[in-house]
CSV table of C-alpha atoms in Angstrom, one decimal:
chain,number,residue,atom,x,y,z
A,1,UNK,CA,51.6,-1.2,23.1
A,2,UNK,CA,50.3,-4.8,22.7
A,3,UNK,CA,48.3,-4.4,25.9
A,4,UNK,CA,46.7,-1.2,24.5
A,5,UNK,CA,45.7,-3.0,21.3
A,6,UNK,CA,44.4,-6.0,23.2
A,7,UNK,CA,42.2,-3.7,25.4
A,8,UNK,CA,41.0,-1.8,22.3
A,9,UNK,CA,39.9,-5.1,20.6
A,10,UNK,CA,38.2,-6.3,23.7
A,11,UNK,CA,36.2,-3.1,23.9
A,12,UNK,CA,35.1,-3.4,20.3
A,13,UNK,CA,34.0,-7.0,20.8
A,14,UNK,CA,32.0,-6.1,23.9
A,15,UNK,CA,30.3,-3.2,22.1
A,16,UNK,CA,29.3,-5.5,19.2
A,17,UNK,CA,27.8,-8.0,21.7
A,18,UNK,CA,25.8,-5.3,23.4
A,19,UNK,CA,24.5,-4.1,20.0
A,20,UNK,CA,23.5,-7.6,19.1
A,21,UNK,CA,21.6,-8.0,22.4
A,22,UNK,CA,19.6,-4.8,21.7
A,23,UNK,CA,18.9,-5.8,18.1
A,24,UNK,CA,17.7,-9.2,19.3
A,25,UNK,CA,15.4,-7.7,21.9
A,26,UNK,CA,13.8,-5.4,19.3
A,27,UNK,CA,13.4,-8.3,16.8
A,28,UNK,CA,11.6,-10.4,19.5
A,29,UNK,CA,9.2,-7.7,20.3
A,30,UNK,CA,8.3,-7.0,16.7
A,31,UNK,CA,7.8,-10.7,16.1
A,32,UNK,CA,5.2,-10.8,18.8
A,33,UNK,CA,2.7,-8.9,16.5
A,34,UNK,CA,2.2,-11.1,13.4
A,35,UNK,CA,-0.8,-12.0,11.2
A,36,UNK,CA,0.1,-15.7,11.7
A,37,UNK,CA,-0.3,-17.8,14.9
A,38,UNK,CA,1.0,-21.2,15.6
A,39,UNK,CA,-1.9,-22.8,13.7
A,40,UNK,CA,-2.0,-20.5,10.7
A,41,UNK,CA,-3.6,-17.1,10.0
A,42,UNK,CA,-5.9,-15.4,12.5
A,43,UNK,CA,-9.5,-15.8,11.7
A,44,UNK,CA,-12.2,-13.1,11.4
A,45,UNK,CA,-14.3,-13.7,14.6
A,46,UNK,CA,-17.8,-13.3,13.1
A,47,UNK,CA,-20.0,-12.6,10.1
A,48,UNK,CA,-21.0,-9.0,9.5
A,49,UNK,CA,-20.2,-5.6,8.1
A,50,UNK,CA,-17.4,-3.3,9.5
A,51,UNK,CA,-19.1,-0.3,11.0
A,52,UNK,CA,-16.1,1.3,12.8
A,53,UNK,CA,-12.3,0.8,12.8
A,54,UNK,CA,-9.4,1.3,15.1
A,55,UNK,CA,-8.4,4.8,16.1
A,56,UNK,CA,-11.6,6.7,15.4
A,57,UNK,CA,-13.5,8.9,17.9
A,58,UNK,CA,-10.4,11.1,18.4
A,59,UNK,CA,-8.3,8.0,18.9
A,60,UNK,CA,-10.4,6.6,21.7
A,61,UNK,CA,-11.8,3.7,19.7
A,62,UNK,CA,-9.3,0.9,20.3
A,63,UNK,CA,-10.9,-1.9,18.3
A,64,UNK,CA,-13.0,-2.9,15.3
A,65,UNK,CA,-16.8,-3.0,15.3
A,66,UNK,CA,-18.5,-5.8,13.2
A,67,UNK,CA,-22.3,-5.5,13.0
A,68,UNK,CA,-24.6,-8.4,12.3
A,69,UNK,CA,-27.7,-10.1,13.5
A,70,UNK,CA,-28.6,-10.9,17.0
A,71,UNK,CA,-27.1,-14.3,18.1
A,72,UNK,CA,-24.6,-14.4,15.2
A,73,UNK,CA,-21.9,-16.9,16.2
A,74,UNK,CA,-18.6,-15.5,17.6
A,75,UNK,CA,-15.5,-17.7,17.3
A,76,UNK,CA,-12.0,-17.6,18.7
A,77,UNK,CA,-9.5,-16.0,16.3
A,78,UNK,CA,-6.7,-18.3,17.5
A,79,UNK,CA,-5.9,-20.9,20.1
A,80,UNK,CA,-5.7,-19.5,23.7
A,81,UNK,CA,-6.9,-19.6,27.3
A,82,UNK,CA,-9.9,-17.6,28.6
A,83,UNK,CA,-8.6,-15.0,31.1
A,84,UNK,CA,-12.0,-13.5,31.9
A,85,UNK,CA,-15.7,-14.2,31.0
A,86,UNK,CA,-18.1,-11.9,32.8
A,87,UNK,CA,-20.6,-9.0,32.5
A,88,UNK,CA,-19.2,-5.4,32.4
A,89,UNK,CA,-21.1,-2.2,32.5
A,90,UNK,CA,-19.3,-0.9,29.4
A,91,UNK,CA,-18.4,-4.1,27.5
A,92,UNK,CA,-21.5,-5.9,28.4
A,93,UNK,CA,-21.0,-9.7,28.2
A,94,UNK,CA,-17.4,-9.9,27.4
A,95,UNK,CA,-14.7,-12.6,27.0
A,96,UNK,CA,-11.0,-12.0,27.3
A,97,UNK,CA,-8.7,-14.7,25.7
A,98,UNK,CA,-4.9,-14.8,25.8
A,99,UNK,CA,-4.0,-16.1,22.4
A,100,UNK,CA,-0.6,-17.2,21.0
A,101,UNK,CA,2.3,-14.7,21.2
A,102,UNK,CA,0.8,-13.3,24.4
A,103,UNK,CA,-1.9,-11.3,22.6
A,104,UNK,CA,-5.0,-10.7,24.6
A,105,UNK,CA,-8.2,-10.4,22.5
A,106,UNK,CA,-11.4,-8.8,23.8
A,107,UNK,CA,-14.8,-10.0,22.5
A,108,UNK,CA,-17.4,-7.5,23.7
A,109,UNK,CA,-21.2,-6.7,23.7
A,110,UNK,CA,-22.1,-10.4,23.4
A,111,UNK,CA,-25.6,-11.6,23.9
A,112,UNK,CA,-24.3,-14.9,25.3
A,113,UNK,CA,-21.0,-16.1,26.7
A,114,UNK,CA,-20.3,-19.8,26.0
A,115,UNK,CA,-16.9,-20.2,27.7
A,116,UNK,CA,-15.5,-19.8,31.2
A,117,UNK,CA,-12.3,-18.5,32.9
A,118,UNK,CA,-9.4,-20.9,32.6
A,119,UNK,CA,-10.8,-22.8,29.6
A,120,UNK,CA,-8.5,-23.8,26.8
A,121,UNK,CA,-9.9,-22.6,23.5
A,122,UNK,CA,-9.1,-23.9,20.0
A,123,UNK,CA,-8.9,-21.7,16.9
A,124,UNK,CA,-12.4,-21.4,15.4
A,125,UNK,CA,-14.2,-22.6,18.5
A,126,UNK,CA,-17.6,-21.0,19.3
A,127,UNK,CA,-17.2,-18.7,22.3
A,128,UNK,CA,-20.4,-16.7,22.3
A,129,UNK,CA,-23.2,-15.0,20.3
A,130,UNK,CA,-23.4,-11.4,19.1
A,131,UNK,CA,-25.5,-9.0,21.0
A,132,UNK,CA,-25.8,-5.4,22.1
A,133,UNK,CA,-25.1,-5.6,25.9
A,134,UNK,CA,-23.3,-2.9,27.8
A,135,UNK,CA,-22.7,0.5,26.2
A,136,UNK,CA,-23.7,-0.6,22.7
A,137,UNK,CA,-25.9,1.4,20.3
A,138,UNK,CA,-26.7,-1.6,18.1
A,139,UNK,CA,-26.1,-5.3,17.6
A,140,UNK,CA,-22.4,-5.8,16.9
A,141,UNK,CA,-19.1,-7.3,18.1
A,142,UNK,CA,-16.5,-4.9,19.4
A,143,UNK,CA,-13.1,-6.7,19.0
A,144,UNK,CA,-9.8,-5.5,20.5
A,145,UNK,CA,-6.3,-6.9,20.7
A,146,UNK,CA,-3.6,-6.0,23.3
A,147,UNK,CA,0.1,-6.9,23.5
A,148,UNK,CA,0.8,-9.0,26.6
A,149,UNK,CA,-2.1,-7.7,28.7
A,150,UNK,CA,-5.3,-5.6,28.8
A,151,UNK,CA,-5.2,-2.5,30.9
A,152,UNK,CA,-7.9,0.0,31.8
A,153,UNK,CA,-6.0,2.8,29.9
A,154,UNK,CA,-5.6,0.4,27.0
A,155,UNK,CA,-1.9,1.3,26.8
A,156,UNK,CA,-1.0,-1.9,24.9
A,157,UNK,CA,-3.8,-1.9,22.4
A,158,UNK,CA,-3.0,-2.1,18.7
A,159,UNK,CA,-4.9,-2.3,15.5
A,160,UNK,CA,-6.5,-5.7,14.9
A,161,UNK,CA,-5.9,-5.2,11.2
A,162,UNK,CA,-2.3,-6.2,11.8
A,163,UNK,CA,-3.6,-9.7,12.6
A,164,UNK,CA,-6.8,-10.0,10.6
A,165,UNK,CA,-5.9,-8.0,7.5
A,166,UNK,CA,-6.8,-4.4,6.4
A,167,UNK,CA,-10.4,-3.3,6.3
A,168,UNK,CA,-12.7,-0.3,5.9
A,169,UNK,CA,-16.1,0.7,7.0
A,170,UNK,CA,-18.7,-1.0,4.9
A,171,UNK,CA,-16.7,-4.1,4.1
A,172,UNK,CA,-18.3,-7.5,4.5
A,173,UNK,CA,-16.3,-10.0,6.6
A,174,UNK,CA,-17.2,-13.7,6.8
A,175,UNK,CA,-16.6,-15.6,10.0
A,176,UNK,CA,-13.8,-18.1,10.1
A,177,UNK,CA,-12.0,-16.9,7.0
A,178,UNK,CA,-8.3,-16.1,7.1
A,179,UNK,CA,-7.2,-13.7,4.4
A,180,UNK,CA,-5.1,-10.6,3.8
A,181,UNK,CA,-8.0,-8.3,3.1
A,182,UNK,CA,-11.7,-8.2,3.8
A,183,UNK,CA,-14.2,-8.5,1.0
A,184,UNK,CA,-15.7,-5.1,0.2
A,185,UNK,CA,-19.4,-4.6,-0.4
A,186,UNK,CA,-18.4,-3.2,-3.8
A,187,UNK,CA,-16.6,-6.4,-4.6
A,188,UNK,CA,-20.0,-8.1,-4.9
A,189,UNK,CA,-21.1,-5.6,-7.5
A,190,UNK,CA,-20.7,-6.9,-11.0
A,191,UNK,CA,-21.1,-5.1,-14.3
A,192,UNK,CA,-24.7,-5.0,-15.5
A,193,UNK,CA,-23.3,-5.1,-19.1
A,194,UNK,CA,-22.3,-8.7,-18.5
A,195,UNK,CA,-25.7,-9.7,-17.4
A,196,UNK,CA,-24.7,-10.2,-13.8
A,197,UNK,CA,-26.9,-9.4,-10.8
A,198,UNK,CA,-25.9,-6.5,-8.6
A,199,UNK,CA,-25.6,-7.6,-4.9
A,200,UNK,CA,-24.2,-5.2,-2.3
A,201,UNK,CA,-24.1,-7.6,0.6
A,202,UNK,CA,-26.0,-10.4,2.4
A,203,UNK,CA,-29.6,-10.5,1.3
A,204,UNK,CA,-30.9,-10.4,4.9
A,205,UNK,CA,-28.9,-7.2,5.8
A,206,UNK,CA,-29.1,-3.6,4.8
A,207,UNK,CA,-26.4,-1.0,5.4
A,208,UNK,CA,-27.9,2.4,6.1
A,209,UNK,CA,-26.9,5.1,3.7
A,210,UNK,CA,-26.9,8.9,4.2
A,211,UNK,CA,-30.5,10.2,3.8
A,212,UNK,CA,-32.2,6.8,4.5
A,213,UNK,CA,-35.1,6.6,6.9
A,214,UNK,CA,-36.8,3.6,8.3
A,215,UNK,CA,-39.8,4.4,6.1
A,216,UNK,CA,-37.8,4.6,2.9
A,217,UNK,CA,-35.9,1.4,3.7
A,218,UNK,CA,-39.2,-0.4,4.5
A,219,UNK,CA,-40.7,0.8,1.2
A,220,UNK,CA,-37.6,-0.2,-0.7
A,221,UNK,CA,-37.2,-3.7,0.9
A,222,UNK,CA,-41.0,-4.3,1.3
A,223,UNK,CA,-40.6,-5.0,5.0
A,224,UNK,CA,-42.9,-3.2,7.5
A,225,UNK,CA,-41.2,-0.6,9.7
A,226,UNK,CA,-42.5,-2.3,12.9
A,227,UNK,CA,-40.9,-5.6,11.8
A,228,UNK,CA,-37.5,-3.9,11.1
A,229,UNK,CA,-37.6,-2.2,14.5
A,230,UNK,CA,-38.5,-5.5,16.2
A,231,UNK,CA,-35.8,-7.6,14.5
A,232,UNK,CA,-33.1,-5.0,15.3
A,233,UNK,CA,-34.3,-4.1,18.8
A,234,UNK,CA,-34.9,-0.4,17.9
A,235,UNK,CA,-36.9,1.7,20.4
A,236,UNK,CA,-37.2,4.6,18.0
A,237,UNK,CA,-37.0,5.5,14.2
A,238,UNK,CA,-33.5,6.9,14.7
A,239,UNK,CA,-30.8,5.3,12.4
A,240,UNK,CA,-27.4,6.4,11.4
A,241,UNK,CA,-25.2,5.9,8.2
A,242,UNK,CA,-23.3,2.6,8.1
A,243,UNK,CA,-25.7,1.0,10.6
A,244,UNK,CA,-26.5,-2.6,9.7
A,245,UNK,CA,-30.2,-3.6,9.8
A,246,UNK,CA,-31.4,-7.1,9.7
A,247,UNK,CA,-34.3,-7.6,7.3
A,248,UNK,CA,-35.1,-11.3,7.6
């Protein structure tokens, strides 16, 4: 009888140990995705306006698009090591950095790459300039994050908002700022009753609204159509809602 009780107690102890191991494994994996790195919060990688978010285009868009002006600085969101820095037919000039917690970040469509493979990168360090290389319809940064490694099928991709903070299309994000939520364009709008000036974003940028044309924008902002097209690298008058145009 004593042997039976002893075996029963041993079995319970072993089961508890196994359960703790599984719980520990799950906790470690969850801890790998956090909005804080070893040196504080993750930074927004560039100045601009959110034009697309994670999971759109029937779930095929695995990153965040931040539109801005040509040559806008791109910085590292956290410390890390450059895994790749090259030209891709799809990503254009692209930099892959393995950051803390084994998170790989992809900085795509750059006009210039300013880092090389194997280079150690510090949080906030300049790594490139914004562009529209590769399969890009306008000047912007396409930013992705992947747990452990980047794969062609993007199996390990997850929403960058888990690191940078929640955001929506049309929100203004300033480079190098760590915060829980992006500034919205509407947050710049102050009540005219209080005598404040209405400002819907950076003075040198314009977010295309539904129904806008280049001619109507040129008339409204007093900037020639030809100049708008030249500054934004447009080959036609075609524009789309939420597209960001540089005006100065």
